Short mmCIF file of C-alpha atoms in Angstrom, two decimals:
data_model
loop_
_atom_site.label_atom_id
_atom_site.label_comp_id
_atom_site.label_asym_id
_atom_site.label_seq_id
_atom_site.Cartn_x
_atom_site.Cartn_y
_atom_site.Cartn_z
CA MET X 1 -40.49 -15.15 -62.09
CA ALA X 2 -36.83 -15.15 -60.94
CA ASP X 3 -35.09 -18.36 -59.91
CA THR X 4 -34.65 -17.07 -56.32
CA GLU X 5 -38.40 -16.45 -55.97
CA VAL X 6 -39.20 -19.94 -57.32
CA GLU X 7 -36.79 -21.52 -54.82
CA HIS X 8 -38.34 -19.45 -51.99
CA VAL X 9 -41.89 -20.54 -52.90
CA GLU X 10 -40.83 -24.20 -53.20
CA GLY X 11 -39.19 -23.99 -49.76
CA GLU X 12 -42.41 -22.60 -48.21
CA VAL X 13 -44.47 -25.38 -49.83
CA GLU X 14 -42.13 -28.04 -48.39
CA GLU X 15 -42.36 -26.42 -44.91
CA TYR X 16 -46.18 -26.39 -45.04
CA ALA X 17 -46.21 -30.02 -46.18
CA GLU X 18 -43.93 -31.02 -43.25
CA GLU X 19 -46.13 -29.06 -40.80
CA GLY X 20 -49.22 -30.80 -42.21
CA GLU X 21 -47.62 -34.23 -41.66
CA TYR X 22 -46.72 -33.30 -38.07
CA ALA X 23 -50.26 -32.00 -37.48
CA GLU X 24 -51.77 -35.26 -38.76
CA GLU X 25 -49.47 -37.35 -36.56
CA TYR X 26 -50.26 -35.16 -33.52
CA ALA X 27 -54.01 -35.39 -34.19
CA GLU X 28 -53.84 -39.19 -34.45
CA GLU X 29 -51.88 -39.45 -31.18
CA TYR X 30 -54.33 -37.07 -29.44
CA VAL X 31 -57.38 -39.05 -30.59
CA GLU X 32 -55.77 -42.35 -29.52
CA GLY X 33 -54.92 -40.88 -26.10
CA ALA X 34 -58.43 -39.52 -25.65
CA GLY X 35 -59.85 -42.93 -26.56
CA GLU X 36 -57.71 -44.57 -23.90
CA GLU X 37 -58.90 -42.00 -21.33
CA TYR X 38 -62.55 -42.67 -22.20
CA GLU X 39 -61.94 -46.42 -21.95
CA GLU X 40 -60.46 -45.93 -18.46
CA GLU X 41 -63.50 -43.86 -17.43
CA ASP X 42 -65.85 -46.57 -18.71
CA VAL X 43 -63.97 -49.17 -16.68
CA VAL X 44 -64.29 -47.06 -13.52
CA GLY X 45 -67.99 -46.50 -14.24
CA GLY X 46 -68.08 -42.81 -15.11
CA THR X 47 -69.43 -40.13 -12.79
CA GLU X 48 -72.07 -41.20 -10.28
CA VAL X 49 -74.97 -38.83 -9.61
CA LYS X 50 -74.85 -37.74 -5.96
CA LEU X 51 -77.19 -35.31 -4.23
CA PHE X 52 -75.22 -32.13 -3.37
CA GLY X 53 -72.17 -34.06 -4.59
CA LYS X 54 -72.22 -36.20 -1.42
CA TRP X 55 -75.18 -38.54 -1.02
CA SER X 56 -75.55 -41.54 -3.31
CA PHE X 57 -78.93 -42.75 -4.63
CA ASP X 58 -77.69 -46.27 -5.48
CA ASP X 59 -78.26 -47.95 -2.13
CA ILE X 60 -81.65 -46.29 -1.40
CA GLU X 61 -84.34 -48.84 -0.59
CA VAL X 62 -88.10 -48.16 -0.55
CA ARG X 63 -89.28 -50.69 2.01
CA ASP X 64 -93.01 -50.25 1.27
CA VAL X 65 -93.98 -51.97 -2.00
CA SER X 66 -97.08 -49.80 -2.49
CA LEU X 67 -95.03 -46.57 -2.43
CA GLU X 68 -92.24 -47.62 -4.82
CA ASP X 69 -93.85 -45.86 -7.80
CA TYR X 70 -94.53 -42.65 -5.85
CA ILE X 71 -91.21 -42.02 -4.08
CA ALA X 72 -88.90 -40.90 -6.92
CA CYS X 73 -85.35 -41.50 -5.75
CA LYS X 74 -83.71 -43.82 -8.28
CA GLY X 75 -82.56 -43.95 -11.90
CA PRO X 76 -83.63 -40.87 -13.87
CA HIS X 77 -84.91 -39.23 -10.67
CA ALA X 78 -81.42 -39.04 -9.15
CA THR X 79 -80.27 -35.39 -9.22
CA TYR X 80 -77.30 -33.33 -8.10
CA TYR X 81 -79.49 -30.52 -6.74
CA PRO X 82 -83.18 -30.51 -5.70
CA HIS X 83 -84.12 -27.83 -8.23
CA THR X 84 -85.06 -29.34 -11.60
CA ALA X 85 -87.47 -26.53 -12.61
CA GLY X 86 -89.87 -29.19 -13.91
CA ARG X 87 -93.52 -28.39 -14.70
CA TYR X 88 -94.93 -31.04 -12.40
CA GLN X 89 -98.27 -29.29 -11.77
CA LYS X 90 -99.36 -29.21 -15.42
CA LYS X 91 -100.89 -32.68 -15.37
CA ARG X 92 -102.47 -34.87 -12.74
CA PHE X 93 -100.10 -37.33 -11.00
CA ARG X 94 -97.07 -35.85 -12.77
CA LYS X 95 -95.57 -34.67 -9.48
CA ALA X 96 -95.08 -38.34 -8.57
CA SER X 97 -92.04 -38.23 -10.91
CA CYS X 98 -90.57 -35.20 -9.11
CA PRO X 99 -87.44 -36.17 -7.08
CA ILE X 100 -88.56 -36.79 -3.50
CA VAL X 101 -85.98 -34.45 -1.92
CA GLU X 102 -87.14 -31.67 -4.23
CA ARG X 103 -90.74 -32.27 -3.14
CA LEU X 104 -89.63 -31.92 0.48
CA ALA X 105 -87.90 -28.63 -0.37
CA CYS X 106 -91.05 -27.37 -2.13
CA CYS X 107 -93.13 -28.18 0.98
CA LEU X 108 -90.98 -25.74 2.97
CA MET X 109 -92.02 -22.78 0.76
CA ARG X 110 -95.18 -22.05 2.71
CA LYS X 111 -96.99 -19.28 4.58
CA GLY X 112 -96.71 -16.49 2.01
CA ARG X 113 -93.48 -14.91 3.17
CA ASN X 114 -91.54 -17.98 2.00
CA ALA X 115 -93.45 -18.51 -1.25
CA GLY X 116 -91.13 -18.90 -4.25
CA LYS X 117 -87.90 -18.84 -2.23
CA LYS X 118 -86.68 -22.17 -3.58
CA MET X 119 -82.97 -21.44 -3.24
CA MET X 120 -83.54 -20.85 0.47
CA ALA X 121 -85.55 -24.09 0.70
CA CYS X 122 -82.74 -26.00 -1.06
CA ARG X 123 -80.18 -24.57 1.35
CA ILE X 124 -82.33 -25.59 4.34
CA THR X 125 -82.65 -29.09 2.86
CA GLN X 126 -78.88 -29.35 2.37
CA HIS X 127 -78.19 -28.34 5.98
CA THR X 128 -80.87 -30.79 7.15
CA LEU X 129 -79.23 -33.70 5.34
CA GLU X 130 -75.83 -32.79 6.80
CA ILE X 131 -77.29 -32.77 10.34
CA ILE X 132 -79.06 -36.11 9.77
CA HIS X 133 -75.79 -37.68 8.61
CA LEU X 134 -73.93 -36.36 11.67
CA LEU X 135 -76.60 -37.64 14.10
CA THR X 136 -77.34 -41.04 12.52
CA ASP X 137 -74.24 -41.82 10.44
CA GLN X 138 -76.58 -43.08 7.68
CA ASN X 139 -77.34 -41.95 4.15
CA PRO X 140 -79.75 -39.05 4.86
CA ILE X 141 -81.79 -39.78 1.69
CA GLN X 142 -82.64 -43.19 3.16
CA VAL X 143 -83.76 -41.50 6.39
CA VAL X 144 -86.02 -39.13 4.40
CA VAL X 145 -87.56 -42.06 2.47
CA ASP X 146 -88.18 -44.03 5.70
CA ALA X 147 -89.73 -40.98 7.36
CA ILE X 148 -92.16 -40.52 4.44
CA ILE X 149 -93.12 -44.21 4.49
CA ASN X 150 -93.82 -44.10 8.26
CA SER X 151 -95.66 -40.75 8.24
CA GLY X 152 -98.33 -41.40 5.61
CA PRO X 153 -101.74 -42.37 7.07
CA ARG X 154 -103.12 -45.62 5.61
CA GLU X 155 -106.75 -44.83 6.43
CA ASP X 156 -108.81 -41.66 6.64
CA SER X 157 -112.43 -40.67 7.16
CA THR X 158 -114.66 -38.72 4.78
CA ARG X 159 -118.09 -37.07 5.00
CA VAL X 160 -120.92 -39.12 3.55
CA GLY X 161 -124.55 -38.05 3.05
CA GLY X 162 -126.33 -34.77 2.56
CA ALA X 163 -129.47 -32.76 3.33
CA GLY X 164 -128.59 -32.40 7.00
CA VAL X 165 -127.81 -36.07 7.63
CA VAL X 166 -124.01 -36.22 7.57
CA ARG X 167 -121.85 -38.98 8.96
CA ARG X 168 -118.19 -39.90 8.62
CA GLN X 169 -117.11 -43.03 6.76
CA ALA X 170 -113.66 -44.66 6.94
CA VAL X 171 -111.87 -45.02 3.59
CA ASP X 172 -108.49 -46.38 2.48
CA MET X 173 -105.92 -43.79 1.45
CA SER X 174 -104.21 -44.12 -1.93
CA PRO X 175 -100.39 -44.46 -2.04
CA PHE X 176 -100.10 -41.14 -3.89
CA ARG X 177 -102.06 -39.28 -1.20
CA ARG X 178 -100.07 -41.07 1.52
CA VAL X 179 -96.83 -39.57 0.16
CA ASN X 180 -98.43 -36.12 -0.26
CA TYR X 181 -99.85 -36.15 3.27
CA ALA X 182 -96.58 -37.40 4.78
CA LEU X 183 -94.61 -34.54 3.19
CA TYR X 184 -97.21 -32.03 4.41
CA LEU X 185 -97.11 -33.36 8.00
CA LEU X 186 -93.28 -33.46 8.13
CA ALA X 187 -92.92 -29.89 6.84
CA THR X 188 -95.69 -28.59 9.13
CA GLY X 189 -94.14 -30.27 12.18
CA ALA X 190 -90.73 -28.76 11.45
CA ARG X 191 -92.22 -25.30 10.84
CA GLU X 192 -94.21 -25.30 14.09
CA ALA X 193 -91.23 -26.60 16.09
CA SER X 194 -88.92 -23.86 14.79
CA PHE X 195 -91.42 -21.00 15.23
CA ARG X 196 -90.32 -18.68 18.09
CA ASN X 197 -87.52 -21.06 18.93
CA LEU X 198 -83.74 -20.75 19.04
CA LYS X 199 -83.43 -23.88 16.91
CA THR X 200 -83.10 -23.33 13.18
CA ILE X 201 -85.58 -24.81 10.71
CA SER X 202 -82.83 -27.18 9.49
CA GLU X 203 -82.30 -28.59 12.99
CA CYS X 204 -86.05 -28.97 13.59
CA LEU X 205 -86.59 -30.66 10.21
CA ALA X 206 -83.67 -33.03 10.82
CA GLU X 207 -85.08 -33.96 14.24
CA GLU X 208 -88.56 -34.47 12.77
CA LEU X 209 -87.26 -36.71 9.97
CA ILE X 210 -85.10 -38.83 12.30
CA ASN X 211 -87.98 -39.36 14.77
CA ALA X 212 -90.40 -40.18 11.95
CA ALA X 213 -87.94 -42.63 10.37
CA ARG X 214 -87.68 -44.42 13.73
CA GLY X 215 -91.46 -44.39 14.19
CA SER X 216 -91.09 -42.39 17.42
CA SER X 217 -94.15 -40.65 18.88
CA ASN X 218 -91.96 -37.57 19.47
CA SER X 219 -92.53 -36.81 15.80
CA TYR X 220 -95.39 -34.44 14.95
CA ALA X 221 -96.11 -36.39 11.74
CA ILE X 222 -96.31 -39.76 13.52
CA LYS X 223 -98.66 -38.34 16.18
CA LYS X 224 -100.95 -36.85 13.53
CA LYS X 225 -100.89 -40.08 11.50
CA ASP X 226 -101.89 -42.14 14.56
CA GLU X 227 -104.67 -39.67 15.37
CA ILE X 228 -106.09 -39.80 11.81
CA GLU X 229 -106.00 -43.60 11.77
CA ARG X 230 -107.62 -43.80 15.23
CA VAL X 231 -110.50 -41.51 14.18
CA SER X 232 -111.07 -43.44 10.94
CA LYS X 233 -111.05 -46.74 12.83
CA SER X 234 -113.90 -45.53 15.01
CA ASN X 235 -115.87 -44.56 11.88
CA ARG X 236 -115.69 -47.92 10.10
#
């Protein structure tokens, strides 16, 4: 090998070595900088999970002790969007762990023509929460939780006996069924109010939820709840 070629190769080796040193220094600085950024994020508290990027789950309060385990709105049940695609029907009581706003959206997919249209149901729910916030200036998730607590009947009547002798007997309603029944009544009231009406389903659902949260008798769900409890009281 000629002397010129040897010098050329040695020069290239030195250049690569210098580049390697620069790369190592740059990598160290980058890692240190990233570490500082992560530390700053940890100090701030990281990203908070908010429904639709707006409504916080942190300050939500379930005011009924018996329903705390069946209204999923805190901790791991906090979601950005009410569409988790969970298999909540595969096992009994599993739907109790489904986020409560998602359960409300699922209750809107009724009457055949709306079956399976979950994106539409989620959009209706989003508009409903916006309307609730404008009308009440509260966290709409709290309004939904209060409406469910107020709308669930605490007592019902069942058929007892057989062979032609049938009478109705009053029974206590379980917390799980109270939540299920409340969601059914709220969705049914909103659907009936919006049918053949200029009001949209979002407006009707928002009105229903606000009235139910206040315990007003203008709410379809509250009226039905009072009727069920009155009938069961007479059958004690």
